[in-house]
PDB file of C-alpha atoms in Angstrom:
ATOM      1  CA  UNK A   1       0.000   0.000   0.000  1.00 93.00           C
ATOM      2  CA  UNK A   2       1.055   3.658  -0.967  1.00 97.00           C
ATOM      3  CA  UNK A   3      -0.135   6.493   1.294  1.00 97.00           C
ATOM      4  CA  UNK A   4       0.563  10.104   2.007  1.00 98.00           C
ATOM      5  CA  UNK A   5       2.350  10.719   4.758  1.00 98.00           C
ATOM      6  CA  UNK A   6       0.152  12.234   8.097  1.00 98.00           C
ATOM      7  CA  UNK A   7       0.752  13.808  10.809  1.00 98.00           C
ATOM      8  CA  UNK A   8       1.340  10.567  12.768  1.00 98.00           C
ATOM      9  CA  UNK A   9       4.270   9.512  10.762  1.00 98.00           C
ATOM     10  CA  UNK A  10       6.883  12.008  12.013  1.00 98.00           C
ATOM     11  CA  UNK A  11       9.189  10.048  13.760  1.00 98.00           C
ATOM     12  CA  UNK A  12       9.396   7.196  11.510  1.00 97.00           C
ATOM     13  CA  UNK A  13       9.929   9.948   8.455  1.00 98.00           C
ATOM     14  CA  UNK A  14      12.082  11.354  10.184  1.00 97.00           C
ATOM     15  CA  UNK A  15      14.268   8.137  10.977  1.00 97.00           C
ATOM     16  CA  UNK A  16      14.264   6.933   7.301  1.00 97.00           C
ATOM     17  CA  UNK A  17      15.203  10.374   5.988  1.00 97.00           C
ATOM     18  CA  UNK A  18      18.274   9.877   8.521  1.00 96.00           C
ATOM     19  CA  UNK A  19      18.806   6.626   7.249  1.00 95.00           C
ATOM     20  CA  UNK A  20      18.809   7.306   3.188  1.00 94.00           C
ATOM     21  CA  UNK A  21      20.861  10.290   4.147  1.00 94.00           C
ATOM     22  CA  UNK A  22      23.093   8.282   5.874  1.00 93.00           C
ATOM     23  CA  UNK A  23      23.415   5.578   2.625  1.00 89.00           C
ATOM     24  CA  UNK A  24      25.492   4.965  -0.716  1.00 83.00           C
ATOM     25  CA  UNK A  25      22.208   6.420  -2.234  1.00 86.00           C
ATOM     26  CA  UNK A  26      23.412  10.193  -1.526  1.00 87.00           C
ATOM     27  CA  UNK A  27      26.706  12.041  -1.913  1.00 87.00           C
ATOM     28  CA  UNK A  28      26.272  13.588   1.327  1.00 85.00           C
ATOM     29  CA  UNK A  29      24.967  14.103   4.870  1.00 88.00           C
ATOM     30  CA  UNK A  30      21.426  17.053   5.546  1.00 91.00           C
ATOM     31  CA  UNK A  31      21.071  18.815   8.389  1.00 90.00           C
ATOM     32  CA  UNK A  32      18.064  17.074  10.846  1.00 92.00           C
ATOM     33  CA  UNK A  33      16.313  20.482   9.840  1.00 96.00           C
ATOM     34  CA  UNK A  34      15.850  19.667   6.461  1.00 96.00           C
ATOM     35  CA  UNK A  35      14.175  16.733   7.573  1.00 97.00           C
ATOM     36  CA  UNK A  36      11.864  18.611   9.807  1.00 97.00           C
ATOM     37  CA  UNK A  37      11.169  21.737   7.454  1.00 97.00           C
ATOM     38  CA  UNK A  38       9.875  18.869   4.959  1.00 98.00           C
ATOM     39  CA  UNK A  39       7.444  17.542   7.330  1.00 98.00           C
ATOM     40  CA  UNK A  40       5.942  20.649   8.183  1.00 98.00           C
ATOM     41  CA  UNK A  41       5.556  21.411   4.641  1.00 98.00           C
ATOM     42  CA  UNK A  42       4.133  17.812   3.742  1.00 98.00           C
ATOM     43  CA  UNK A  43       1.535  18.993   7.188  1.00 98.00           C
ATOM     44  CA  UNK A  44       0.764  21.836   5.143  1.00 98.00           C
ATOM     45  CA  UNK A  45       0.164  20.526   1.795  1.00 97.00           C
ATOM     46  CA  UNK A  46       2.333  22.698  -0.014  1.00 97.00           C
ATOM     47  CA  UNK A  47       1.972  22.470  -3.698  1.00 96.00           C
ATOM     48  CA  UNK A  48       5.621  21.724  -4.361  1.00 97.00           C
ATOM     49  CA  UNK A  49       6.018  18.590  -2.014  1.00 98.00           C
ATOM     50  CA  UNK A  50       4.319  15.254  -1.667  1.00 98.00           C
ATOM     51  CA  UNK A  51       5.407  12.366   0.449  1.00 98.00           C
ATOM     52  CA  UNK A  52       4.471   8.734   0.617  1.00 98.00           C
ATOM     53  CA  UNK A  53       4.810   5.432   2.695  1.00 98.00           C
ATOM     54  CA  UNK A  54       4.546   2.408   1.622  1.00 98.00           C
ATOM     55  CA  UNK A  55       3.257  -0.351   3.535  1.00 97.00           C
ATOM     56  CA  UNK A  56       3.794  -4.313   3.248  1.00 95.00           C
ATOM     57  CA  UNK A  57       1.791  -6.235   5.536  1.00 92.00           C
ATOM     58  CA  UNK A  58       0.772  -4.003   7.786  1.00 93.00           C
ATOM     59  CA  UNK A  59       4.422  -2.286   8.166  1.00 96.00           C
ATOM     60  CA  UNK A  60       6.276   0.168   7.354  1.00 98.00           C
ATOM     61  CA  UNK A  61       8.536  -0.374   4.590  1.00 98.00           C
ATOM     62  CA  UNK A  62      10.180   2.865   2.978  1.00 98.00           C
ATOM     63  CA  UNK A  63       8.992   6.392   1.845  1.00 98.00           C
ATOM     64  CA  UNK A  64       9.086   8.303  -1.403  1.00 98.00           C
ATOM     65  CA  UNK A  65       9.692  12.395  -1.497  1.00 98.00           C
ATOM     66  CA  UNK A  66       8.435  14.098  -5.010  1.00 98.00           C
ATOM     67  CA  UNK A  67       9.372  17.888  -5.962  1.00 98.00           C
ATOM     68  CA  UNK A  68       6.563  19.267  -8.615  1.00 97.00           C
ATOM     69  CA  UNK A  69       7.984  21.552 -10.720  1.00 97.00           C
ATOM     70  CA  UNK A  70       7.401  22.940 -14.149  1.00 97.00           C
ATOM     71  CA  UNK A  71      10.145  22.606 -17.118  1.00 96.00           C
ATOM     72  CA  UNK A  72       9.892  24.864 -20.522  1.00 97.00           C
ATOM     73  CA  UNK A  73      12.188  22.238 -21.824  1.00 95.00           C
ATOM     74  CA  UNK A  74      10.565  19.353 -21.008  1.00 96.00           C
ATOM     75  CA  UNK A  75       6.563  21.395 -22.170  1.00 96.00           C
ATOM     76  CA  UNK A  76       5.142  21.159 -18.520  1.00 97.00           C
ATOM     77  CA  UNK A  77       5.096  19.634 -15.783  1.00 97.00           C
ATOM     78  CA  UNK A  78       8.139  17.908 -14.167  1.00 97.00           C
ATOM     79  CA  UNK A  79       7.846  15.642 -11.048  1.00 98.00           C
ATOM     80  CA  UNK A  80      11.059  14.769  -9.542  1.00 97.00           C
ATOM     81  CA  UNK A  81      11.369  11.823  -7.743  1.00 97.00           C
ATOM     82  CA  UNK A  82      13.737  13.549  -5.345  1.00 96.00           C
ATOM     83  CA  UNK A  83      14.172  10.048  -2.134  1.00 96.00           C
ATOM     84  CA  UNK A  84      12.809   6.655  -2.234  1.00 96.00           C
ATOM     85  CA  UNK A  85      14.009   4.440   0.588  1.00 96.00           C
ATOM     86  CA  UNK A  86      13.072   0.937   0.666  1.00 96.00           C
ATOM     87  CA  UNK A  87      14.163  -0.726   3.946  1.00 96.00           C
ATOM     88  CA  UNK A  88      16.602  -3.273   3.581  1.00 94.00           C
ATOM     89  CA  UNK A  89      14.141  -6.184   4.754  1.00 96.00           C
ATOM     90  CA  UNK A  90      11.282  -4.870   2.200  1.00 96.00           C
ATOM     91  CA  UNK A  91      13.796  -4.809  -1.082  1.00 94.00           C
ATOM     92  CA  UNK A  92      12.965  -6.848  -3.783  1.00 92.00           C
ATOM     93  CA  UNK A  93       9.383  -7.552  -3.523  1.00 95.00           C
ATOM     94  CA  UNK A  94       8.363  -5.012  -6.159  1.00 94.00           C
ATOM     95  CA  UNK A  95       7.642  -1.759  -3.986  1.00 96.00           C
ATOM     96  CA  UNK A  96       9.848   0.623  -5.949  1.00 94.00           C
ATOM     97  CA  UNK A  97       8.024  -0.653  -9.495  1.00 95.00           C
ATOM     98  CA  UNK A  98       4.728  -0.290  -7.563  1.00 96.00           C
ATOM     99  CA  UNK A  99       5.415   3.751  -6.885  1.00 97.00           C
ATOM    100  CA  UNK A 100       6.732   4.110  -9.917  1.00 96.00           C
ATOM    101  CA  UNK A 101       3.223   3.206 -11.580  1.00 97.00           C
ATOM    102  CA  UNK A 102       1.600   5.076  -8.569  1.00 98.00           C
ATOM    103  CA  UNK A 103       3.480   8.219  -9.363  1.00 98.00           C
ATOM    104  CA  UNK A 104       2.984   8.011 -12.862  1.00 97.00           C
ATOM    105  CA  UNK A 105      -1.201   7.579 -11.913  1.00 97.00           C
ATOM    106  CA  UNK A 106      -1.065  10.426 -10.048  1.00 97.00           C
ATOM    107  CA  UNK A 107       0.517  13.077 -12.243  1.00 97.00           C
ATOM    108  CA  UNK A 108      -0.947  11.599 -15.144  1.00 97.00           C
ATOM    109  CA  UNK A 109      -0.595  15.562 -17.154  1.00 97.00           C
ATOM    110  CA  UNK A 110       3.340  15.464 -16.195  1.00 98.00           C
ATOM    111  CA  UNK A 111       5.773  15.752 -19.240  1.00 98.00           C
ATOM    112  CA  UNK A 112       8.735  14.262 -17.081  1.00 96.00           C
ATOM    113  CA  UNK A 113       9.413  11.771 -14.443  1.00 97.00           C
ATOM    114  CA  UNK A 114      12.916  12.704 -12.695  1.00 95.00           C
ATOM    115  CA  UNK A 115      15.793  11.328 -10.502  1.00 91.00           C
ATOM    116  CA  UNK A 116      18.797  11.447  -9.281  1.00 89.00           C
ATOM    117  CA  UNK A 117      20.991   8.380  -8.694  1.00 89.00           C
ATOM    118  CA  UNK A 118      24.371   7.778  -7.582  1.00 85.00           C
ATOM    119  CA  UNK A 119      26.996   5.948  -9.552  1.00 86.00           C
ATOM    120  CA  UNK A 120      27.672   3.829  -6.837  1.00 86.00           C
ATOM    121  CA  UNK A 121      23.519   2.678  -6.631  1.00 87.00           C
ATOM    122  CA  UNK A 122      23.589   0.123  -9.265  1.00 88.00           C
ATOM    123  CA  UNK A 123      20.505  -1.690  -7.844  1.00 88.00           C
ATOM    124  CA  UNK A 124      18.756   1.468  -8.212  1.00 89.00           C
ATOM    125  CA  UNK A 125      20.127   2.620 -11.174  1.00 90.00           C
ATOM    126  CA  UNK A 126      18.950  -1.202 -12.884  1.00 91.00           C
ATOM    127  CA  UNK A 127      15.722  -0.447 -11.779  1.00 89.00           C
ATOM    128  CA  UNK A 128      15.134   3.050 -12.953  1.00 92.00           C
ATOM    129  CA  UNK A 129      16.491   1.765 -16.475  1.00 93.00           C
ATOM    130  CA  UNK A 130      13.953  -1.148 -16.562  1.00 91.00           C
ATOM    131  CA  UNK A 131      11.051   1.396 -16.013  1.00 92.00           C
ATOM    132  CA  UNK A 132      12.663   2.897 -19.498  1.00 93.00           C
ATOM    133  CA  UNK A 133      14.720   5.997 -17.385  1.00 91.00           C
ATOM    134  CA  UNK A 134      17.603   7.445 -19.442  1.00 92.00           C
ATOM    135  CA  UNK A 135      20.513   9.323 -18.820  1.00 90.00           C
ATOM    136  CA  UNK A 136      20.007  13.337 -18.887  1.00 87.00           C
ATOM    137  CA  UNK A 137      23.811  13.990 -19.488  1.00 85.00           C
ATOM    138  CA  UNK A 138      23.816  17.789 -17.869  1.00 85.00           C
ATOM    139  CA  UNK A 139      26.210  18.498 -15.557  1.00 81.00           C
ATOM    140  CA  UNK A 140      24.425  19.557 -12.323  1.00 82.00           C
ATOM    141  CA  UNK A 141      25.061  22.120 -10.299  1.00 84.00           C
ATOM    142  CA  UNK A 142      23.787  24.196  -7.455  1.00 81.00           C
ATOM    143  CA  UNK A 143      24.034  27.334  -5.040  1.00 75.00           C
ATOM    144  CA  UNK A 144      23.389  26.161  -1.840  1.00 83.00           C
ATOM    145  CA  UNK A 145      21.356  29.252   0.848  1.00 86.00           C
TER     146      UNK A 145
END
């Protein structure tokens, strides 16, 4: 099951952030803050944030983070699949393909589906190319406030 984070969910979200920020997934370490500042945003349903948990069997098995954003290159809408974390005991029974499809259901007017992935991800990077995601070959950079 795929559902949108509530209120109740803060301290697990906030332990999984920890962890996938604390993972080969990511280049580097956030500040807790971060973490916190998304929450309250997710509690206020900003429109540039949505997060998800999914659910196995009545547990908690990872979360997914998505940044809507619009792209005169790509003709629209962009949603960027900006954190999935799948916990270690949950990977492998299909719950990254299954949010994949969900996301795609739910922004059914986007123009582009984007990530991120490190080099060093290869089980995530296999996956993201079986779902038919290709290399953008921009160099990326950023001005951090």
């Amino acid at each position: 099951m795929i559902r949108e984070i509530n209120q109740n969910d803060h301290d697990i979200f906030i332990e999984m952030v920890n962890q996938f920020y604390h993972s080969p997934a990511v280049l580097h370490h956030i500040p807790s803050v971060h973490a916190e500042n998304t929450f309250i945003e997710l509690m206020n349903q900003s429109p540039y944030v949505k997060g998800y948990l999914f659910e196995l069997e009545g547990n908690i098995a990872g979360y997914g983070l998505l940044a809507i954003t619009y792209s005169n290159e790509a003709g629209g809408l962009v949603v960027w699949i900006d954190e999935i974390l799948i916990l270690e005991a949950y990977r492998g029974k299909g719950l990254g393909t299954e949010f994949f499809a969900f996301v795609q259901q739910q922004f059914p007017q986007a123009k582009r589906f984007r990530l991120e992935v490190t080099k060093e991800n290869t089980r995530a990077t296999k996956l993201y190319q079986s779902l038919k995601y290709e290399s953008l070959d921009y160099l990326q950079m950023v001005l951090e406030r």
